[in-house]
Amino acid sequence: MCQKWVRHVLKVQSVLSYEAVPNHQVQDNPAVSLNARRGGFVHGTKIATDRGWQPVEGLQAGDLIRTMDNGFRAVSRVATDCIAIPASETKAENLPVRVPSNTLYNGDPVWLMPEQGVALDNTKLNRGPITLPISMPVVPARVLSGTFRLSSSAPSLLFEVCSLFFEQDEVIYIAGGLRAFCPAGRFGSNSRPANASYKVVDAERTEDLIDMVAHSRDIAVLANSLGALPAPIMQNPIFPARPVMGARRPGRPGRPAPIF
């Protein structure tokens, strides 16, 4: 059973008890799978922050997340929900997408919700019949099932998902070097950074775009190797400080300082 409460104004948390929901209740209600048709990040997904990789369920409003266009940006709102999927569900639009280990730059499997936006590197694709004015078109994860080694399935009958919202639309880095699209935190807002190079692709162009992705052998289309770096990235560059004249660098061999 999912119990929700408000920890503070900007964050909603939920607790999931697997034993409290009998499997037959999920299987007997096919409509319950519709709540899986959404974006967000399955609990356990690692997000790139100013403190290195952090599980999404540990993030709070105000935490700094690494974005593709704007450096580190604070999360404005975090929402957590329970997702239930019947064991008999087979429709890809109702199932998360599984990225197996070592498919991209991920040591562990990564799960993507079916409507979670993923930014593709259009510059890595062979130019075909489709022409996009942007280098990072955003598509829902469900359309990527079948490309490379990605497939549609479910981590379990019941699981939790976190959605991250920002003051403006952002693309962030998650485990495996994937670029995930996160919408603005204000209802009715659909603003993008002035220097943003991404845009959600309409359904008409998505089919041709995914066909190009399916025939591509370059994983850089889906993931960025620099975005997969495990170490935290400093917001300000660190320059080595030159020691004061006559002072010895710590740990450097040499003559001891004279005693007067």
Short mmCIF file of C-alpha atoms in Angstrom, two decimals:
data_model
loop_
_atom_site.label_atom_id
_atom_site.label_comp_id
_atom_site.label_asym_id
_atom_site.label_seq_id
_atom_site.Cartn_x
_atom_site.Cartn_y
_atom_site.Cartn_z
CA MET A 1 0.00 0.00 0.00
CA CYS A 2 1.27 3.47 -0.79
CA GLN A 3 1.04 6.01 2.00
CA LYS A 4 1.90 9.60 1.12
CA TRP A 5 2.68 12.55 3.29
CA VAL A 6 4.20 15.98 2.78
CA ARG A 7 7.60 16.40 4.35
CA HIS A 8 7.69 20.05 3.40
CA VAL A 9 6.08 22.28 0.81
CA LEU A 10 8.35 21.32 -2.07
CA LYS A 11 8.68 17.57 -1.60
CA VAL A 12 6.29 14.65 -1.50
CA GLN A 13 7.49 11.31 -0.14
CA SER A 14 5.86 7.91 -0.21
CA VAL A 15 6.42 4.59 1.52
CA LEU A 16 5.94 1.31 -0.31
CA SER A 17 5.03 -1.95 1.42
CA TYR A 18 5.28 -4.84 -1.03
CA GLU A 19 3.62 -7.34 1.33
CA ALA A 20 0.55 -5.13 1.80
CA VAL A 21 -0.53 -5.43 -1.86
CA PRO A 22 -1.48 -8.98 -2.90
CA ASN A 23 -0.40 -9.88 -6.42
CA HIS A 24 -3.92 -10.91 -7.46
CA GLN A 25 -5.20 -7.37 -6.83
CA VAL A 26 -2.74 -6.02 -9.36
CA GLN A 27 -3.41 -8.74 -11.93
CA ASP A 28 -7.21 -8.46 -11.68
CA ASN A 29 -7.25 -4.77 -12.52
CA PRO A 30 -5.71 -4.15 -15.98
CA ALA A 31 -6.33 -0.38 -15.76
CA VAL A 32 -3.85 -0.10 -12.89
CA SER A 33 -0.98 -0.33 -15.36
CA LEU A 34 -1.92 3.06 -16.83
CA ASN A 35 -0.16 4.80 -13.96
CA ALA A 36 3.11 3.50 -15.40
CA ARG A 37 2.66 5.61 -18.53
CA ARG A 38 4.69 8.50 -17.22
CA GLY A 39 8.21 9.81 -16.79
CA GLY A 40 10.41 9.88 -13.72
CA PHE A 41 13.23 7.76 -12.34
CA VAL A 42 12.92 4.35 -10.72
CA HIS A 43 14.32 4.29 -7.18
CA GLY A 44 17.97 3.31 -7.28
CA THR A 45 18.72 5.36 -10.42
CA LYS A 46 21.94 7.34 -9.92
CA ILE A 47 21.82 11.07 -10.70
CA ALA A 48 24.89 13.26 -11.33
CA THR A 49 25.09 15.96 -8.63
CA ASP A 50 27.69 18.31 -7.22
CA ARG A 51 28.37 15.55 -4.66
CA GLY A 52 28.93 12.87 -7.28
CA TRP A 53 26.44 10.13 -8.10
CA GLN A 54 23.44 10.06 -5.79
CA PRO A 55 20.37 7.75 -5.81
CA VAL A 56 17.31 9.68 -6.94
CA GLU A 57 15.32 8.75 -3.81
CA GLY A 58 17.88 10.59 -1.67
CA LEU A 59 17.51 13.94 -3.46
CA GLN A 60 15.64 16.89 -2.02
CA ALA A 61 14.51 20.30 -3.23
CA GLY A 62 17.55 22.58 -3.33
CA ASP A 63 20.07 19.85 -4.25
CA LEU A 64 22.37 20.79 -7.12
CA ILE A 65 22.07 18.58 -10.21
CA ARG A 66 24.42 18.55 -13.17
CA THR A 67 22.62 19.77 -16.30
CA MET A 68 23.67 19.61 -19.93
CA ASP A 69 23.34 23.32 -20.68
CA ASN A 70 23.46 25.22 -17.39
CA GLY A 71 26.06 23.65 -15.14
CA PHE A 72 24.61 22.81 -11.74
CA ARG A 73 21.00 23.74 -11.09
CA ALA A 74 18.90 23.35 -7.94
CA VAL A 75 15.94 21.00 -7.93
CA SER A 76 12.76 22.99 -7.27
CA ARG A 77 10.47 20.05 -6.52
CA VAL A 78 10.69 16.28 -5.99
CA ALA A 79 7.63 14.04 -6.28
CA THR A 80 7.53 10.33 -5.40
CA ASP A 81 4.81 7.88 -6.48
CA CYS A 82 4.05 4.16 -6.38
CA ILE A 83 3.77 2.32 -9.70
CA ALA A 84 1.83 -0.94 -10.09
CA ILE A 85 2.10 -3.13 -13.17
CA PRO A 86 0.12 -6.39 -13.64
CA ALA A 87 2.22 -9.48 -14.29
CA SER A 88 0.26 -10.02 -17.52
CA GLU A 89 1.09 -6.58 -18.97
CA THR A 90 2.90 -6.81 -22.33
CA LYS A 91 2.27 -3.43 -23.98
CA ALA A 92 5.50 -1.47 -24.37
CA GLU A 93 3.74 1.84 -23.68
CA ASN A 94 2.89 0.58 -20.17
CA LEU A 95 6.30 -0.89 -19.35
CA PRO A 96 9.61 0.69 -18.31
CA VAL A 97 12.64 0.28 -20.56
CA ARG A 98 15.57 -1.77 -19.26
CA VAL A 99 19.12 -0.80 -20.19
CA PRO A 100 21.20 -3.94 -19.46
CA SER A 101 24.60 -3.72 -17.76
CA ASN A 102 27.44 -2.44 -19.95
CA THR A 103 25.10 -1.54 -22.81
CA LEU A 104 26.15 2.09 -22.47
CA TYR A 105 28.48 3.32 -19.72
CA ASN A 106 26.53 1.55 -16.97
CA GLY A 107 27.92 -1.20 -14.75
CA ASP A 108 24.44 -1.98 -13.42
CA PRO A 109 21.10 -2.12 -15.26
CA VAL A 110 19.25 1.19 -15.62
CA TRP A 111 15.47 1.49 -15.78
CA LEU A 112 13.70 4.24 -17.74
CA MET A 113 10.00 4.99 -17.35
CA PRO A 114 8.18 4.76 -20.71
CA GLU A 115 7.41 8.48 -20.98
CA GLN A 116 10.73 9.66 -19.56
CA GLY A 117 12.32 12.00 -22.10
CA VAL A 118 15.78 11.03 -23.36
CA ALA A 119 17.95 13.47 -25.33
CA LEU A 120 19.66 11.94 -28.37
CA ASP A 121 22.82 13.28 -29.96
CA ASN A 122 21.60 14.00 -33.48
CA THR A 123 25.14 14.83 -34.62
CA LYS A 124 26.15 11.17 -34.18
CA LEU A 125 23.48 9.86 -36.54
CA ASN A 126 23.87 9.29 -40.27
CA ARG A 127 21.77 11.96 -41.95
CA GLY A 128 18.70 10.44 -43.56
CA PRO A 129 15.31 11.72 -44.65
CA ILE A 130 14.82 13.57 -41.37
CA THR A 131 16.29 17.01 -40.75
CA LEU A 132 16.20 18.49 -37.27
CA PRO A 133 17.28 22.06 -36.49
CA ILE A 134 18.49 20.96 -33.05
CA SER A 135 21.38 18.72 -32.02
CA MET A 136 19.62 17.09 -29.04
CA PRO A 137 16.09 15.96 -29.92
CA VAL A 138 14.14 14.53 -26.94
CA VAL A 139 12.08 11.34 -27.35
CA PRO A 140 10.14 9.18 -24.85
CA ALA A 141 12.16 6.19 -23.60
CA ARG A 142 9.50 3.68 -24.74
CA VAL A 143 10.34 4.29 -28.42
CA LEU A 144 13.95 3.26 -27.75
CA SER A 145 12.93 -0.28 -26.80
CA GLY A 146 14.45 -2.62 -29.38
CA THR A 147 17.42 -0.36 -30.18
CA PHE A 148 20.85 -1.57 -29.12
CA ARG A 149 20.01 -3.99 -26.25
CA LEU A 150 17.17 -2.01 -24.69
CA SER A 151 13.93 -3.87 -23.99
CA SER A 152 10.54 -3.31 -22.33
CA SER A 153 9.90 -5.08 -19.01
CA ALA A 154 9.26 -4.25 -15.36
CA PRO A 155 11.62 -4.27 -12.36
CA SER A 156 8.76 -5.68 -10.21
CA LEU A 157 4.97 -5.57 -9.86
CA LEU A 158 5.30 -2.62 -7.49
CA PHE A 159 8.05 -0.03 -7.37
CA GLU A 160 8.58 3.66 -6.64
CA VAL A 161 9.42 6.48 -9.01
CA CYS A 162 10.81 9.97 -8.35
CA SER A 163 10.19 12.94 -10.64
CA LEU A 164 12.57 15.91 -10.56
CA PHE A 165 11.41 19.40 -11.51
CA PHE A 166 13.42 22.56 -12.13
CA GLU A 167 12.64 26.26 -12.57
CA GLN A 168 13.03 25.75 -16.31
CA ASP A 169 13.25 22.74 -18.59
CA GLU A 170 16.58 20.97 -18.16
CA VAL A 171 18.43 17.90 -19.42
CA ILE A 172 20.39 16.12 -16.68
CA TYR A 173 22.88 13.25 -16.59
CA ILE A 174 21.90 9.91 -15.08
CA ALA A 175 23.66 6.55 -14.71
CA GLY A 176 25.21 5.23 -17.89
CA GLY A 177 25.76 8.72 -19.29
CA LEU A 178 22.12 8.99 -20.39
CA ARG A 179 20.72 12.48 -20.87
CA ALA A 180 17.30 12.71 -19.22
CA PHE A 181 14.81 15.50 -19.84
CA CYS A 182 13.20 17.11 -16.78
CA PRO A 183 10.39 19.67 -17.17
CA ALA A 184 9.98 22.95 -15.36
CA GLY A 185 8.60 22.78 -11.83
CA ARG A 186 5.87 25.34 -12.31
CA PHE A 187 2.57 24.13 -13.71
CA GLY A 188 1.91 25.43 -17.20
CA SER A 189 5.55 26.43 -17.68
CA ASN A 190 7.49 25.11 -20.64
CA SER A 191 10.51 27.38 -20.71
CA ARG A 192 13.93 26.34 -21.95
CA PRO A 193 17.34 27.91 -21.30
CA ALA A 194 18.31 30.50 -23.89
CA ASN A 195 21.27 28.32 -24.98
CA ALA A 196 19.35 25.03 -24.90
CA SER A 197 20.03 22.68 -27.83
CA TYR A 198 17.16 20.26 -27.15
CA LYS A 199 13.48 20.04 -27.94
CA VAL A 200 10.81 17.35 -27.58
CA VAL A 201 10.30 15.76 -31.01
CA ASP A 202 6.77 15.43 -32.36
CA ALA A 203 5.36 11.98 -33.13
CA GLU A 204 5.63 12.50 -36.89
CA ARG A 205 9.41 12.80 -36.81
CA THR A 206 10.05 10.31 -34.02
CA GLU A 207 9.58 7.19 -36.19
CA ASP A 208 12.25 8.21 -38.70
CA LEU A 209 14.58 9.35 -35.94
CA ILE A 210 14.32 6.04 -34.05
CA ASP A 211 14.92 4.12 -37.27
CA MET A 212 18.20 5.98 -37.59
CA VAL A 213 19.06 5.22 -33.97
CA ALA A 214 18.31 1.51 -34.50
CA HIS A 215 20.80 1.36 -37.38
CA SER A 216 23.46 3.32 -35.53
CA ARG A 217 26.36 1.48 -33.88
CA ASP A 218 27.56 4.50 -31.93
CA ILE A 219 26.35 4.45 -28.31
CA ALA A 220 27.21 8.15 -28.15
CA VAL A 221 23.80 8.70 -29.74
CA LEU A 222 22.22 7.65 -26.41
CA ALA A 223 24.93 8.35 -23.84
CA ASN A 224 27.77 10.74 -23.14
CA SER A 225 31.00 9.22 -21.82
CA LEU A 226 31.87 12.46 -19.98
CA GLY A 227 28.40 12.48 -18.46
CA ALA A 228 29.14 9.03 -17.01
CA LEU A 229 32.15 10.14 -14.97
CA PRO A 230 31.73 8.82 -11.42
CA ALA A 231 33.65 11.57 -9.63
CA PRO A 232 32.01 14.84 -8.54
CA ILE A 233 32.71 17.76 -10.86
CA MET A 234 33.78 20.99 -9.20
CA GLN A 235 31.67 24.06 -9.94
CA ASN A 236 34.76 26.29 -9.93
CA PRO A 237 38.16 25.38 -11.42
CA ILE A 238 40.92 24.68 -8.92
CA PHE A 239 44.27 26.33 -9.64
CA PRO A 240 47.42 25.18 -7.81
CA ALA A 241 48.56 27.83 -5.34
CA ARG A 242 52.20 28.82 -5.59
CA PRO A 243 53.95 28.40 -2.21
CA VAL A 244 55.32 31.43 -0.40
CA MET A 245 58.98 32.04 -1.20
CA GLY A 246 61.17 30.07 1.20
CA ALA A 247 58.34 27.78 2.31
CA ARG A 248 58.42 24.10 1.55
CA ARG A 249 55.50 22.37 -0.20
CA PRO A 250 53.85 19.86 2.17
CA GLY A 251 55.32 16.41 1.72
CA ARG A 252 58.03 17.58 -0.67
CA PRO A 253 61.53 16.39 0.21
CA GLY A 254 64.17 19.01 0.72
CA ARG A 255 66.14 20.90 3.27
CA PRO A 256 64.32 21.91 6.45
CA ALA A 257 63.50 25.54 6.92
CA PRO A 258 66.29 27.47 8.69
CA ILE A 259 65.80 28.21 12.37
CA PHE A 260 66.72 31.71 13.54
#
